[in-house]
mmCIF file of C-alpha atoms in Angstrom:
data_model
loop_
_atom_site.group_PDB
_atom_site.id
_atom_site.type_symbol
_atom_site.label_atom_id
_atom_site.label_comp_id
_atom_site.label_asym_id
_atom_site.label_seq_id
_atom_site.Cartn_x
_atom_site.Cartn_y
_atom_site.Cartn_z
ATOM 1 C CA THR A 1 1.721 19.071 23.846
ATOM 2 C CA SER A 2 0.704 15.767 25.413
ATOM 3 C CA ILE A 3 -2.934 14.762 25.886
ATOM 4 C CA GLU A 4 -4.552 11.955 27.881
ATOM 5 C CA ILE A 5 -8.105 11.136 26.838
ATOM 6 C CA PRO A 6 -10.341 10.093 29.775
ATOM 7 C CA ASN A 7 -11.594 6.524 29.865
ATOM 8 C CA SER A 8 -15.204 7.659 29.663
ATOM 9 C CA VAL A 9 -14.679 8.467 25.967
ATOM 10 C CA THR A 10 -15.868 5.844 23.472
ATOM 11 C CA SER A 11 -15.269 7.656 20.199
ATOM 12 C CA ILE A 12 -12.849 10.233 18.809
ATOM 13 C CA GLY A 13 -14.971 12.353 16.506
ATOM 14 C CA ASP A 14 -14.357 13.465 12.955
ATOM 15 C CA TYR A 15 -11.593 16.104 12.754
ATOM 16 C CA ALA A 16 -11.318 16.187 16.565
ATOM 17 C CA PHE A 17 -7.589 17.008 16.499
ATOM 18 C CA TYR A 18 -7.467 18.340 12.938
ATOM 19 C CA TYR A 19 -4.195 20.182 12.346
ATOM 20 C CA CYS A 20 -3.223 20.180 16.022
ATOM 21 C CA SER A 21 0.362 20.586 14.879
ATOM 22 C CA SER A 22 1.766 21.060 18.401
ATOM 23 C CA LEU A 23 0.445 17.665 19.538
ATOM 24 C CA THR A 24 3.390 15.343 20.238
ATOM 25 C CA SER A 25 1.718 12.460 22.080
ATOM 26 C CA ILE A 26 -1.744 11.270 22.970
ATOM 27 C CA GLU A 27 -2.931 8.458 25.219
ATOM 28 C CA ILE A 28 -6.087 6.745 23.984
ATOM 29 C CA PRO A 29 -7.952 4.600 26.555
ATOM 30 C CA ASN A 30 -9.286 1.144 25.774
ATOM 31 C CA SER A 31 -12.814 2.501 26.081
ATOM 32 C CA VAL A 32 -12.468 4.020 22.589
ATOM 33 C CA THR A 33 -13.954 1.915 19.782
ATOM 34 C CA SER A 34 -13.752 4.281 16.821
ATOM 35 C CA ILE A 35 -11.463 6.993 15.473
ATOM 36 C CA GLY A 36 -13.281 9.350 13.118
ATOM 37 C CA SER A 37 -12.409 10.711 9.709
ATOM 38 C CA GLY A 38 -9.595 13.242 9.754
ATOM 39 C CA ALA A 39 -9.337 12.888 13.533
ATOM 40 C CA PHE A 40 -5.575 13.480 13.599
ATOM 41 C CA TYR A 41 -5.134 14.902 10.110
ATOM 42 C CA GLY A 42 -2.065 17.124 9.893
ATOM 43 C CA CYS A 43 -0.730 16.442 13.393
ATOM 44 C CA TYR A 44 2.792 16.955 12.088
ATOM 45 C CA ASN A 45 4.627 16.493 15.369
ATOM 46 C CA LEU A 46 2.852 13.361 16.553
ATOM 47 C CA THR A 47 5.729 10.876 16.647
ATOM 48 C CA SER A 48 3.981 7.791 17.964
ATOM 49 C CA ILE A 49 0.535 6.571 18.825
ATOM 50 C CA GLU A 50 -0.719 3.417 20.493
ATOM 51 C CA ILE A 51 -4.090 2.342 19.176
ATOM 52 C CA PRO A 52 -5.774 0.282 21.907
ATOM 53 C CA ASN A 53 -7.156 -3.184 21.333
ATOM 54 C CA SER A 54 -10.695 -1.857 21.519
ATOM 55 C CA VAL A 55 -10.767 0.260 18.366
ATOM 56 C CA THR A 56 -12.757 -1.414 15.585
ATOM 57 C CA SER A 57 -12.692 1.320 12.931
ATOM 58 C CA ILE A 58 -10.449 4.129 11.732
ATOM 59 C CA GLY A 59 -12.011 6.715 9.421
ATOM 60 C CA ASN A 60 -10.914 8.249 6.151
ATOM 61 C CA TYR A 61 -7.781 10.420 6.397
ATOM 62 C CA ALA A 62 -7.693 9.784 10.166
ATOM 63 C CA PHE A 63 -3.886 10.043 10.419
ATOM 64 C CA ALA A 64 -3.126 11.594 7.035
ATOM 65 C CA ASP A 65 -0.080 13.865 6.884
ATOM 66 C CA CYS A 66 1.168 12.837 10.315
ATOM 67 C CA TYR A 67 4.746 13.316 9.181
ATOM 68 C CA GLY A 68 6.333 12.262 12.484
ATOM 69 C CA LEU A 69 4.920 8.737 12.698
ATOM 70 C CA THR A 70 7.560 6.083 11.978
ATOM 71 C CA SER A 71 5.641 2.904 12.799
ATOM 72 C CA ILE A 72 2.053 1.810 13.306
ATOM 73 C CA GLU A 73 0.690 -1.313 14.971
ATOM 74 C CA LEU A 74 -2.977 -1.931 14.252
ATOM 75 C CA PRO A 75 -4.630 -4.000 17.009
ATOM 76 C CA ASP A 76 -6.472 -7.290 16.572
ATOM 77 C CA SER A 77 -9.749 -5.503 17.317
ATOM 78 C CA LEU A 78 -9.492 -3.263 14.261
ATOM 79 C CA ALA A 79 -11.700 -4.369 11.350
ATOM 80 C CA THR A 80 -11.992 -1.355 9.053
ATOM 81 C CA ILE A 81 -9.459 1.226 7.896
ATOM 82 C CA GLY A 82 -10.764 4.181 5.903
ATOM 83 C CA SER A 83 -9.488 5.478 2.593
ATOM 84 C CA TYR A 84 -6.216 7.418 2.838
ATOM 85 C CA ALA A 85 -6.161 6.770 6.592
ATOM 86 C CA PHE A 86 -2.353 7.053 6.781
ATOM 87 C CA SER A 87 -1.672 8.760 3.467
ATOM 88 C CA GLY A 88 1.188 11.224 3.345
ATOM 89 C CA CYS A 89 2.832 9.863 6.511
ATOM 90 C CA SER A 90 6.219 10.517 4.994
ATOM 91 C CA SER A 91 8.289 9.077 7.870
ATOM 92 C CA LEU A 92 6.262 5.878 8.267
ATOM 93 C CA GLU A 93 8.496 2.845 7.724
ATOM 94 C CA THR A 94 6.685 -0.195 9.128
ATOM 95 C CA VAL A 95 3.079 -1.270 9.630
ATOM 96 C CA ILE A 96 1.822 -4.271 11.583
ATOM 97 C CA ILE A 97 -1.753 -5.362 10.865
ATOM 98 C CA GLY A 98 -3.617 -7.358 13.478
ATOM 99 C CA ALA A 99 -5.861 -10.393 13.193
ATOM 100 C CA GLY A 100 -9.154 -8.547 12.855
ATOM 101 C CA ALA A 101 -8.635 -6.383 9.752
ATOM 102 C CA THR A 102 -11.155 -7.137 7.010
ATOM 103 C CA ASN A 103 -11.146 -3.928 4.955
ATOM 104 C CA ILE A 104 -7.905 -2.169 3.977
ATOM 105 C CA PRO A 105 -8.211 0.049 0.887
ATOM 106 C CA VAL A 106 -5.194 0.360 -1.409
ATOM 107 C CA SER A 107 -5.154 4.087 -0.646
ATOM 108 C CA ALA A 108 -4.693 3.604 3.111
ATOM 109 C CA PHE A 109 -0.913 4.009 2.879
ATOM 110 C CA ASP A 110 -0.767 6.170 -0.221
ATOM 111 C CA ASN A 111 2.319 8.389 -0.563
ATOM 112 C CA CYS A 112 4.086 6.899 2.447
ATOM 113 C CA SER A 113 7.450 7.338 0.771
ATOM 114 C CA LYS A 114 9.550 5.579 3.455
ATOM 115 C CA LEU A 115 7.230 2.621 4.043
ATOM 116 C CA TYR A 116 9.125 -0.591 3.294
ATOM 117 C CA SER A 117 7.290 -3.282 5.249
ATOM 118 C CA ILE A 118 3.740 -4.377 6.006
ATOM 119 C CA GLU A 119 3.398 -7.379 8.295
ATOM 120 C CA VAL A 120 0.101 -9.168 8.861
ATOM 121 C CA SER A 121 -0.818 -11.401 11.789
ATOM 122 C CA GLU A 122 -0.909 -15.072 10.844
ATOM 123 C CA ASN A 123 -4.307 -15.191 12.531
ATOM 124 C CA ASN A 124 -5.825 -12.709 10.074
ATOM 125 C CA ASN A 125 -8.386 -14.466 7.839
ATOM 126 C CA THR A 126 -8.532 -11.760 5.155
ATOM 127 C CA TYR A 127 -4.958 -10.611 4.546
ATOM 128 C CA SER A 128 -1.411 -11.931 4.503
ATOM 129 C CA SER A 129 2.052 -10.589 3.757
ATOM 130 C CA VAL A 130 5.158 -11.906 2.022
ATOM 131 C CA ASP A 131 8.455 -10.031 2.247
ATOM 132 C CA GLY A 132 6.637 -6.904 3.414
ATOM 133 C CA VAL A 133 4.096 -6.940 0.553
ATOM 134 C CA LEU A 134 0.341 -7.058 1.245
ATOM 135 C CA TYR A 135 -1.785 -9.858 -0.263
ATOM 136 C CA ASN A 136 -5.184 -11.325 0.426
ATOM 137 C CA LYS A 137 -5.172 -14.387 2.660
ATOM 138 C CA SER A 138 -4.923 -16.950 -0.132
ATOM 139 C CA LYS A 139 -2.325 -14.845 -1.968
ATOM 140 C CA THR A 140 -4.444 -14.821 -5.120
ATOM 141 C CA GLU A 141 -4.441 -11.008 -5.149
ATOM 142 C CA LEU A 142 -1.459 -8.696 -4.782
ATOM 143 C CA ILE A 143 -2.959 -5.675 -3.029
ATOM 144 C CA PHE A 144 -0.151 -3.261 -2.209
ATOM 145 C CA VAL A 145 3.615 -2.954 -2.456
ATOM 146 C CA PRO A 146 5.034 -0.443 0.063
ATOM 147 C CA ASN A 147 6.436 2.634 -1.670
ATOM 148 C CA ALA A 148 9.995 2.320 -0.330
ATOM 149 C CA ILE A 149 10.628 -1.286 -1.338
ATOM 150 C CA SER A 150 13.648 -1.249 -3.635
ATOM 151 C CA GLY A 151 15.180 -3.645 -6.116
ATOM 152 C CA GLU A 152 13.107 -6.631 -7.197
ATOM 153 C CA ILE A 153 10.138 -8.504 -5.750
ATOM 154 C CA THR A 154 8.771 -11.938 -6.586
ATOM 155 C CA ILE A 155 5.044 -12.568 -6.977
ATOM 156 C CA PRO A 156 3.858 -15.946 -5.645
ATOM 157 C CA ALA A 157 2.555 -18.603 -8.024
ATOM 158 C CA GLU A 158 -0.933 -18.278 -6.510
ATOM 159 C CA VAL A 159 -1.519 -14.692 -7.676
ATOM 160 C CA GLU A 160 -4.505 -14.327 -10.027
ATOM 161 C CA LYS A 161 -5.142 -10.589 -9.752
ATOM 162 C CA PHE A 162 -2.565 -7.848 -10.031
ATOM 163 C CA GLU A 163 -3.064 -4.261 -11.207
ATOM 164 C CA TYR A 164 -0.716 -1.326 -11.690
ATOM 165 C CA THR A 165 -2.244 0.454 -8.668
ATOM 166 C CA ALA A 166 -0.556 -2.132 -6.418
ATOM 167 C CA VAL A 167 2.878 -0.784 -7.343
ATOM 168 C CA ASP A 168 1.939 2.830 -7.955
ATOM 169 C CA ASN A 169 4.502 5.231 -6.407
ATOM 170 C CA CYS A 170 7.115 2.470 -6.003
ATOM 171 C CA ASN A 171 9.873 4.578 -7.499
ATOM 172 C CA LYS A 172 12.681 2.271 -6.306
ATOM 173 C CA LEU A 173 11.144 -0.954 -7.614
ATOM 174 C CA THR A 174 13.286 -2.086 -10.546
ATOM 175 C CA GLY A 175 11.920 -5.541 -11.284
ATOM 176 C CA ILE A 176 8.874 -7.727 -10.691
ATOM 177 C CA ASN A 177 9.480 -11.447 -11.003
ATOM 178 C CA VAL A 178 6.761 -14.093 -11.127
ATOM 179 C CA GLU A 179 7.223 -17.402 -9.354
ATOM 180 C CA ALA A 180 7.300 -20.487 -11.553
ATOM 181 C CA GLY A 181 3.954 -22.218 -11.824
ATOM 182 C CA ASN A 182 1.817 -19.094 -12.009
ATOM 183 C CA ILE A 183 -0.835 -19.724 -14.685
ATOM 184 C CA ASN A 184 -1.922 -16.083 -14.976
ATOM 185 C CA TYR A 185 1.291 -14.078 -15.237
ATOM 186 C CA LYS A 186 4.906 -14.334 -16.236
ATOM 187 C CA SER A 187 7.872 -11.999 -16.075
ATOM 188 C CA VAL A 188 10.350 -11.070 -18.774
ATOM 189 C CA ASP A 189 13.278 -8.856 -17.766
ATOM 190 C CA GLY A 190 11.395 -7.722 -14.657
ATOM 191 C CA ILE A 191 8.262 -6.678 -16.584
ATOM 192 C CA VAL A 192 4.963 -8.483 -15.927
ATOM 193 C CA TYR A 193 3.026 -10.019 -18.828
ATOM 194 C CA THR A 194 -0.055 -12.193 -18.988
ATOM 195 C CA ALA A 195 0.910 -15.859 -18.984
ATOM 196 C CA ASP A 196 0.351 -16.174 -22.743
ATOM 197 C CA GLY A 197 2.795 -13.323 -23.318
ATOM 198 C CA LYS A 198 0.304 -11.311 -25.327
ATOM 199 C CA THR A 199 -0.223 -8.401 -22.925
ATOM 200 C CA VAL A 200 2.149 -6.214 -20.920
ATOM 201 C CA VAL A 201 0.547 -5.753 -17.496
ATOM 202 C CA VAL A 202 3.021 -3.473 -15.739
ATOM 203 C CA CYS A 203 6.579 -2.244 -15.851
ATOM 204 C CA PRO A 204 8.006 -1.277 -12.442
ATOM 205 C CA ARG A 205 8.455 2.452 -12.094
ATOM 206 C CA GLY A 206 12.096 2.204 -11.046
ATOM 207 C CA LYS A 207 13.193 0.422 -14.207
ATOM 208 C CA ASP A 208 15.524 2.530 -16.319
ATOM 209 C CA GLY A 209 17.422 2.488 -19.587
ATOM 210 C CA ALA A 210 16.259 0.701 -22.721
ATOM 211 C CA VAL A 211 13.436 -1.839 -22.749
ATOM 212 C CA THR A 212 12.568 -4.378 -25.425
ATOM 213 C CA ILE A 213 9.018 -5.691 -25.391
ATOM 214 C CA ALA A 214 8.881 -9.440 -25.946
ATOM 215 C CA ASP A 215 7.982 -10.844 -29.355
ATOM 216 C CA SER A 216 4.363 -12.050 -29.689
ATOM 217 C CA THR A 217 3.121 -9.159 -27.507
ATOM 218 C CA GLU A 218 -0.140 -7.815 -28.915
ATOM 219 C CA THR A 219 -1.272 -5.342 -26.247
ATOM 220 C CA ILE A 220 0.312 -2.788 -23.937
ATOM 221 C CA GLY A 221 -2.095 -2.649 -21.013
ATOM 222 C CA SER A 222 -3.515 0.565 -19.591
ATOM 223 C CA TYR A 223 -0.986 2.419 -17.400
ATOM 224 C CA ALA A 224 1.575 -0.329 -18.032
ATOM 225 C CA PHE A 225 4.447 2.186 -18.165
ATOM 226 C CA TYR A 226 2.823 4.833 -15.973
ATOM 227 C CA TYR A 227 5.482 7.302 -14.757
ATOM 228 C CA CYS A 228 8.389 5.082 -15.823
ATOM 229 C CA ASP A 229 10.418 8.229 -16.297
ATOM 230 C CA GLY A 230 13.769 6.428 -16.128
ATOM 231 C CA LEU A 231 13.200 4.638 -19.427
ATOM 232 C CA THR A 232 15.196 6.001 -22.332
ATOM 233 C CA SER A 233 13.760 3.842 -25.120
ATOM 234 C CA ILE A 234 11.161 1.129 -25.742
ATOM 235 C CA ASP A 235 11.478 -1.321 -28.631
ATOM 236 C CA LEU A 236 8.024 -2.487 -29.691
ATOM 237 C CA PRO A 237 7.488 -5.748 -31.661
ATOM 238 C CA ASP A 238 5.689 -6.005 -35.024
ATOM 239 C CA SER A 239 3.047 -8.156 -33.343
ATOM 240 C CA LEU A 240 1.754 -5.191 -31.314
ATOM 241 C CA THR A 241 -1.794 -4.073 -32.211
ATOM 242 C CA THR A 242 -3.096 -2.156 -29.177
ATOM 243 C CA ILE A 243 -1.706 0.415 -26.736
ATOM 244 C CA GLY A 244 -3.962 1.035 -23.735
ATOM 245 C CA SER A 245 -4.958 4.264 -22.102
#
């Protein structure tokens, strides 16, 4: 089914097309400024959608479980993306974020198992991207690594904030390197530590085999080895005093 929304419409309401599984395409006019929560939730057969450069907000779960979507381009007009807005879009591979985005929750692209690249407009004042990974504009915070990125990534020297949630569900990520000059973090064998080497911050989920934690380590941070189910053994140093939750 194909639908054309008339240009008199200014808002697509909450759950307006909820589980309209036969919907294959929809034309949204540039009169629309908001797309409500769950508006297209579960539209399994929707393969593409063009969001006009008039939409300023997308609600929570707006496009969740739209399995057919392979790419999304968010217009410059868009400022706010709701929680889990594109979660479960299992065919989504690429996302382009326009200049206007100011609020993108980590959960927006949760469980997008084929997503390998997020690109951000150079004119965006809040966010940036490096090698498909989402950062804040100044690159002091690593926000989100797309789930399908494989192999190793390198964190820029500017990064000051980095939590395990940024790489959650990255099952193919085998190593996280830290660029020389970073005063907050360092990497040893693809595992991230605090710069002083005393705390393990995160081990990438795709790492497998045996792991030896560096000497002088005192703390294993909370969720540091969360779902690292490929590990066969971990050698802990005598210096270790604390294992987080």
